[in-house]
Amino acid sequence: MRNPLVGPILAILKKSPNGISEFDILKALKDLLPAFSQLADDSNLQLFRQHFLIMNALYQLQTSLWQEENLVLDITATRITLLNASQVNLSGSTNLSDSVDAKLAAYYLDWDEYEKTDADGVSRLLNSFFKGISLAGSDRDSALKTLEIDTENPTKADIKQQYRKLAQQHHPDRGGDQDRFIDLRQAYEYLMY
């Protein structure tokens, strides 16, 4: 299915010879198309849908611009830039499926991903993201050690019980160390979600 945002996004890209961020594309589309701000009642689902539609249009453009006009649409996390092929060091790739971002393109070009993702799905995606960044640089073994749990696969009830026991001992209001208390909470959050 052809995304109706392809044309407006192409116009925005042409006005941005030095590239543009996805956020700036989002702002421009909101100004240009008021209905773009009415895609869902849930704010997280609204943002997901806006992001998905923008990325879908960008990946559709990336493919068609390369195949039809030998133009490269460089899509990175911070910048989207429309370039002539001569401005880019091509690695012999002449097809999107050969590129580094093929998996992202496949996801965003699949309309089923848009249609099947509801507010609960977005919530699960966000929870998964936050779980992934909690205890940055740490792992499950470290969290278990912090909570002084020797069992390799404790139940959630075991984790909760041990957390409560240690939290009482180390709570700052009871004379405990605030840093230790925060470490306990981070380990608990990591293991529970």
PDB file of C-alpha atoms in Angstrom:
ATOM      1  CA  MET A   1       0.000   0.000   0.000  1.00  0.00           C
ATOM      2  CA  ARG A   2       1.301   3.423  -0.906  1.00  0.00           C
ATOM      3  CA  ASN A   3       1.678   5.649   2.148  1.00  0.00           C
ATOM      4  CA  PRO A   4      -0.059   9.030   1.658  1.00  0.00           C
ATOM      5  CA  LEU A   5       2.781  10.724   3.550  1.00  0.00           C
ATOM      6  CA  VAL A   6       5.343   9.869   0.850  1.00  0.00           C
ATOM      7  CA  GLY A   7       4.650  13.051  -1.129  1.00  0.00           C
ATOM      8  CA  PRO A   8       4.616  15.476   1.820  1.00  0.00           C
ATOM      9  CA  ILE A   9       7.754  13.897   3.307  1.00  0.00           C
ATOM     10  CA  LEU A  10       9.566  14.100  -0.026  1.00  0.00           C
ATOM     11  CA  ALA A  11       8.686  17.812  -0.186  1.00  0.00           C
ATOM     12  CA  ILE A  12      10.035  18.277   3.357  1.00  0.00           C
ATOM     13  CA  LEU A  13      13.261  16.445   2.447  1.00  0.00           C
ATOM     14  CA  LYS A  14      13.781  18.598  -0.650  1.00  0.00           C
ATOM     15  CA  LYS A  15      13.561  21.705   1.546  1.00  0.00           C
ATOM     16  CA  SER A  16      16.241  20.250   3.847  1.00  0.00           C
ATOM     17  CA  PRO A  17      19.408  19.772   1.765  1.00  0.00           C
ATOM     18  CA  ASN A  18      21.507  19.225   4.897  1.00  0.00           C
ATOM     19  CA  GLY A  19      19.141  16.581   6.240  1.00  0.00           C
ATOM     20  CA  ILE A  20      16.434  16.671   8.860  1.00  0.00           C
ATOM     21  CA  SER A  21      15.545  14.823  12.052  1.00  0.00           C
ATOM     22  CA  GLU A  22      12.500  12.598  12.338  1.00  0.00           C
ATOM     23  CA  PHE A  23      11.229  14.951  15.040  1.00  0.00           C
ATOM     24  CA  ASP A  24      11.343  17.898  12.624  1.00  0.00           C
ATOM     25  CA  ILE A  25       9.516  15.831  10.002  1.00  0.00           C
ATOM     26  CA  LEU A  26       6.884  15.025  12.646  1.00  0.00           C
ATOM     27  CA  LYS A  27       6.461  18.718  13.514  1.00  0.00           C
ATOM     28  CA  ALA A  28       6.171  19.689   9.846  1.00  0.00           C
ATOM     29  CA  LEU A  29       3.575  16.993   9.192  1.00  0.00           C
ATOM     30  CA  LYS A  30       1.509  18.083  12.196  1.00  0.00           C
ATOM     31  CA  ASP A  31       1.439  21.624  10.797  1.00  0.00           C
ATOM     32  CA  LEU A  32       0.687  20.453   7.272  1.00  0.00           C
ATOM     33  CA  LEU A  33      -1.854  17.719   8.075  1.00  0.00           C
ATOM     34  CA  PRO A  34      -3.977  18.298  11.217  1.00  0.00           C
ATOM     35  CA  ALA A  35      -5.421  14.755  10.986  1.00  0.00           C
ATOM     36  CA  PHE A  36      -1.900  13.436  11.603  1.00  0.00           C
ATOM     37  CA  SER A  37      -2.372  14.450  15.253  1.00  0.00           C
ATOM     38  CA  GLN A  38      -5.574  12.433  15.595  1.00  0.00           C
ATOM     39  CA  LEU A  39      -4.438   8.855  14.970  1.00  0.00           C
ATOM     40  CA  ALA A  40      -5.270   7.490  18.449  1.00  0.00           C
ATOM     41  CA  ASP A  41      -6.689   8.499  21.810  1.00  0.00           C
ATOM     42  CA  ASP A  42      -3.804   6.964  23.774  1.00  0.00           C
ATOM     43  CA  SER A  43      -0.786   9.293  23.613  1.00  0.00           C
ATOM     44  CA  ASN A  44       1.789   6.477  23.398  1.00  0.00           C
ATOM     45  CA  LEU A  45      -0.164   4.744  20.630  1.00  0.00           C
ATOM     46  CA  GLN A  46      -0.517   8.100  18.858  1.00  0.00           C
ATOM     47  CA  LEU A  47       3.253   8.601  18.894  1.00  0.00           C
ATOM     48  CA  PHE A  48       3.870   5.010  17.765  1.00  0.00           C
ATOM     49  CA  ARG A  49       1.513   5.441  14.814  1.00  0.00           C
ATOM     50  CA  GLN A  50       3.045   8.755  13.796  1.00  0.00           C
ATOM     51  CA  HIS A  51       6.539   7.275  14.008  1.00  0.00           C
ATOM     52  CA  PHE A  52       5.522   4.149  12.110  1.00  0.00           C
ATOM     53  CA  LEU A  53       3.857   6.128   9.300  1.00  0.00           C
ATOM     54  CA  ILE A  54       6.892   8.396   8.938  1.00  0.00           C
ATOM     55  CA  MET A  55       9.319   5.473   8.880  1.00  0.00           C
ATOM     56  CA  ASN A  56       7.119   3.521   6.461  1.00  0.00           C
ATOM     57  CA  ALA A  57       7.056   6.482   4.084  1.00  0.00           C
ATOM     58  CA  LEU A  58      10.816   6.967   4.422  1.00  0.00           C
ATOM     59  CA  TYR A  59      11.569   3.332   3.609  1.00  0.00           C
ATOM     60  CA  GLN A  60       9.142   3.387   0.680  1.00  0.00           C
ATOM     61  CA  LEU A  61      10.932   6.496  -0.550  1.00  0.00           C
ATOM     62  CA  GLN A  62      14.343   4.952   0.050  1.00  0.00           C
ATOM     63  CA  THR A  63      13.507   2.058  -2.252  1.00  0.00           C
ATOM     64  CA  SER A  64      11.763   4.017  -4.997  1.00  0.00           C
ATOM     65  CA  LEU A  65      14.276   6.873  -5.087  1.00  0.00           C
ATOM     66  CA  TRP A  66      17.158   4.445  -5.460  1.00  0.00           C
ATOM     67  CA  GLN A  67      15.468   2.289  -8.098  1.00  0.00           C
ATOM     68  CA  GLU A  68      13.937   5.110 -10.136  1.00  0.00           C
ATOM     69  CA  GLU A  69      16.286   8.056  -9.746  1.00  0.00           C
ATOM     70  CA  ASN A  70      19.561   6.700  -8.375  1.00  0.00           C
ATOM     71  CA  LEU A  71      19.144   8.876  -5.263  1.00  0.00           C
ATOM     72  CA  VAL A  72      20.103   7.681  -1.795  1.00  0.00           C
ATOM     73  CA  LEU A  73      17.878   8.355   1.180  1.00  0.00           C
ATOM     74  CA  ASP A  74      20.172   7.932   4.175  1.00  0.00           C
ATOM     75  CA  ILE A  75      18.077   7.078   7.238  1.00  0.00           C
ATOM     76  CA  THR A  76      19.865   7.151  10.577  1.00  0.00           C
ATOM     77  CA  ALA A  77      18.642   7.543  14.135  1.00  0.00           C
ATOM     78  CA  THR A  78      19.485  11.245  14.193  1.00  0.00           C
ATOM     79  CA  ARG A  79      19.245  12.432  10.598  1.00  0.00           C
ATOM     80  CA  ILE A  80      17.467  11.688   7.338  1.00  0.00           C
ATOM     81  CA  THR A  81      19.292  12.983   4.282  1.00  0.00           C
ATOM     82  CA  LEU A  82      18.543  12.833   0.566  1.00  0.00           C
ATOM     83  CA  LEU A  83      21.768  12.444  -1.421  1.00  0.00           C
ATOM     84  CA  ASN A  84      22.942  11.859  -4.972  1.00  0.00           C
ATOM     85  CA  ALA A  85      24.562   8.463  -5.419  1.00  0.00           C
ATOM     86  CA  SER A  86      27.836  10.255  -6.188  1.00  0.00           C
ATOM     87  CA  GLN A  87      27.812  11.738  -2.657  1.00  0.00           C
ATOM     88  CA  VAL A  88      27.753   8.314  -1.012  1.00  0.00           C
ATOM     89  CA  ASN A  89      30.337   5.580  -0.748  1.00  0.00           C
ATOM     90  CA  LEU A  90      28.260   2.629  -1.977  1.00  0.00           C
ATOM     91  CA  SER A  91      29.385  -0.823  -0.934  1.00  0.00           C
ATOM     92  CA  GLY A  92      28.190  -2.520  -4.099  1.00  0.00           C
ATOM     93  CA  SER A  93      24.640  -2.648  -2.822  1.00  0.00           C
ATOM     94  CA  THR A  94      21.996  -1.887  -5.398  1.00  0.00           C
ATOM     95  CA  ASN A  95      19.047  -3.173  -3.445  1.00  0.00           C
ATOM     96  CA  LEU A  96      17.549  -2.250  -0.084  1.00  0.00           C
ATOM     97  CA  SER A  97      17.561  -5.905   0.976  1.00  0.00           C
ATOM     98  CA  ASP A  98      21.382  -5.850   0.793  1.00  0.00           C
ATOM     99  CA  SER A  99      21.671  -2.852   3.103  1.00  0.00           C
ATOM    100  CA  VAL A 100      22.506  -2.754   6.794  1.00  0.00           C
ATOM    101  CA  ASP A 101      19.043  -1.543   7.791  1.00  0.00           C
ATOM    102  CA  ALA A 102      17.110  -4.244   5.899  1.00  0.00           C
ATOM    103  CA  LYS A 103      15.482  -5.588   9.068  1.00  0.00           C
ATOM    104  CA  LEU A 104      14.237  -2.160  10.092  1.00  0.00           C
ATOM    105  CA  ALA A 105      12.957  -1.535   6.595  1.00  0.00           C
ATOM    106  CA  ALA A 106      11.169  -4.891   6.556  1.00  0.00           C
ATOM    107  CA  TYR A 107       9.483  -4.077   9.865  1.00  0.00           C
ATOM    108  CA  TYR A 108       8.324  -0.610   8.852  1.00  0.00           C
ATOM    109  CA  LEU A 109       7.220  -1.721   5.398  1.00  0.00           C
ATOM    110  CA  ASP A 110       4.953  -4.384   6.906  1.00  0.00           C
ATOM    111  CA  TRP A 111       1.516  -2.792   7.363  1.00  0.00           C
ATOM    112  CA  ASP A 112       0.499  -5.692   9.626  1.00  0.00           C
ATOM    113  CA  GLU A 113       2.918  -4.319  12.239  1.00  0.00           C
ATOM    114  CA  TYR A 114       1.022  -1.017  12.196  1.00  0.00           C
ATOM    115  CA  GLU A 115      -2.408  -2.610  12.296  1.00  0.00           C
ATOM    116  CA  LYS A 116      -1.716  -5.199  14.987  1.00  0.00           C
ATOM    117  CA  THR A 117      -0.022  -2.813  17.417  1.00  0.00           C
ATOM    118  CA  ASP A 118      -2.523  -1.425  19.908  1.00  0.00           C
ATOM    119  CA  ALA A 119      -2.106   0.578  23.127  1.00  0.00           C
ATOM    120  CA  ASP A 120      -1.218  -2.595  25.078  1.00  0.00           C
ATOM    121  CA  GLY A 121       1.351  -3.541  22.441  1.00  0.00           C
ATOM    122  CA  VAL A 122       2.996  -0.123  22.688  1.00  0.00           C
ATOM    123  CA  SER A 123       3.014  -0.446  26.475  1.00  0.00           C
ATOM    124  CA  ARG A 124       4.763  -3.829  26.171  1.00  0.00           C
ATOM    125  CA  LEU A 125       7.319  -2.317  23.762  1.00  0.00           C
ATOM    126  CA  LEU A 126       8.027   0.517  26.190  1.00  0.00           C
ATOM    127  CA  ASN A 127       8.317  -1.870  29.149  1.00  0.00           C
ATOM    128  CA  SER A 128      10.701  -4.035  27.168  1.00  0.00           C
ATOM    129  CA  PHE A 129      12.784  -0.976  26.330  1.00  0.00           C
ATOM    130  CA  PHE A 130      12.922   0.174  29.940  1.00  0.00           C
ATOM    131  CA  LYS A 131      13.780  -3.335  31.100  1.00  0.00           C
ATOM    132  CA  GLY A 132      16.628  -3.367  28.611  1.00  0.00           C
ATOM    133  CA  ILE A 133      18.127  -0.152  29.939  1.00  0.00           C
ATOM    134  CA  SER A 134      17.558  -0.784  33.631  1.00  0.00           C
ATOM    135  CA  LEU A 135      20.751  -1.564  35.460  1.00  0.00           C
ATOM    136  CA  ALA A 136      22.742  -0.333  32.502  1.00  0.00           C
ATOM    137  CA  GLY A 137      25.745  -2.519  31.926  1.00  0.00           C
ATOM    138  CA  SER A 138      24.557  -5.033  34.470  1.00  0.00           C
ATOM    139  CA  ASP A 139      22.924  -8.424  34.188  1.00  0.00           C
ATOM    140  CA  ARG A 140      20.708 -10.899  35.964  1.00  0.00           C
ATOM    141  CA  ASP A 141      23.542 -12.425  38.006  1.00  0.00           C
ATOM    142  CA  SER A 142      24.534  -9.012  39.303  1.00  0.00           C
ATOM    143  CA  ALA A 143      20.940  -8.230  40.288  1.00  0.00           C
ATOM    144  CA  LEU A 144      20.628 -11.578  42.091  1.00  0.00           C
ATOM    145  CA  LYS A 145      23.892 -10.884  43.920  1.00  0.00           C
ATOM    146  CA  THR A 146      22.700  -7.400  44.929  1.00  0.00           C
ATOM    147  CA  LEU A 147      19.564  -8.942  46.439  1.00  0.00           C
ATOM    148  CA  GLU A 148      21.693 -11.672  48.072  1.00  0.00           C
ATOM    149  CA  ILE A 149      19.764 -14.429  46.282  1.00  0.00           C
ATOM    150  CA  ASP A 150      21.721 -17.642  45.792  1.00  0.00           C
ATOM    151  CA  THR A 151      19.044 -19.479  43.805  1.00  0.00           C
ATOM    152  CA  GLU A 152      19.663 -19.360  40.058  1.00  0.00           C
ATOM    153  CA  ASN A 153      15.972 -19.157  39.101  1.00  0.00           C
ATOM    154  CA  PRO A 154      14.041 -17.661  42.006  1.00  0.00           C
ATOM    155  CA  THR A 155      10.299 -17.110  41.721  1.00  0.00           C
ATOM    156  CA  LYS A 156       8.909 -13.592  41.611  1.00  0.00           C
ATOM    157  CA  ALA A 157       7.545 -14.212  45.110  1.00  0.00           C
ATOM    158  CA  ASP A 158      11.064 -15.114  46.334  1.00  0.00           C
ATOM    159  CA  ILE A 159      12.510 -11.973  44.740  1.00  0.00           C
ATOM    160  CA  LYS A 160       9.794  -9.795  46.246  1.00  0.00           C
ATOM    161  CA  GLN A 161      10.228 -11.326  49.727  1.00  0.00           C
ATOM    162  CA  GLN A 162      14.007 -10.884  49.668  1.00  0.00           C
ATOM    163  CA  TYR A 163      13.717  -7.327  48.365  1.00  0.00           C
ATOM    164  CA  ARG A 164      11.294  -6.377  51.148  1.00  0.00           C
ATOM    165  CA  LYS A 165      13.550  -7.914  53.789  1.00  0.00           C
ATOM    166  CA  LEU A 166      16.636  -6.031  52.555  1.00  0.00           C
ATOM    167  CA  ALA A 167      14.695  -2.824  51.851  1.00  0.00           C
ATOM    168  CA  GLN A 168      13.582  -2.713  55.494  1.00  0.00           C
ATOM    169  CA  GLN A 169      17.172  -3.147  56.667  1.00  0.00           C
ATOM    170  CA  HIS A 170      18.628  -0.530  54.325  1.00  0.00           C
ATOM    171  CA  HIS A 171      15.828   2.036  54.079  1.00  0.00           C
ATOM    172  CA  PRO A 172      17.231   5.564  54.609  1.00  0.00           C
ATOM    173  CA  ASP A 173      14.374   6.415  57.014  1.00  0.00           C
ATOM    174  CA  ARG A 174      15.593   3.591  59.255  1.00  0.00           C
ATOM    175  CA  GLY A 175      19.228   4.673  59.175  1.00  0.00           C
ATOM    176  CA  GLY A 176      20.170   2.680  56.109  1.00  0.00           C
ATOM    177  CA  ASP A 177      22.388   3.741  53.242  1.00  0.00           C
ATOM    178  CA  GLN A 178      20.488   5.517  50.452  1.00  0.00           C
ATOM    179  CA  ASP A 179      22.800   4.252  47.689  1.00  0.00           C
ATOM    180  CA  ARG A 180      22.434   0.654  48.868  1.00  0.00           C
ATOM    181  CA  PHE A 181      18.655   1.095  49.009  1.00  0.00           C
ATOM    182  CA  ILE A 182      18.584   2.425  45.433  1.00  0.00           C
ATOM    183  CA  ASP A 183      20.762  -0.472  44.257  1.00  0.00           C
ATOM    184  CA  LEU A 184      18.317  -2.889  45.855  1.00  0.00           C
ATOM    185  CA  ARG A 185      15.385  -1.230  44.129  1.00  0.00           C
ATOM    186  CA  GLN A 186      17.127  -1.266  40.737  1.00  0.00           C
ATOM    187  CA  ALA A 187      17.949  -4.960  41.123  1.00  0.00           C
ATOM    188  CA  TYR A 188      14.357  -5.681  42.141  1.00  0.00           C
ATOM    189  CA  GLU A 189      12.957  -3.774  39.142  1.00  0.00           C
ATOM    190  CA  TYR A 190      15.331  -5.584  36.809  1.00  0.00           C
ATOM    191  CA  LEU A 191      14.395  -9.032  38.062  1.00  0.00           C
ATOM    192  CA  MET A 192      10.652  -8.424  38.258  1.00  0.00           C
ATOM    193  CA  TYR A 193      10.137  -7.114  34.721  1.00  0.00           C
TER     194      TYR A 193
END
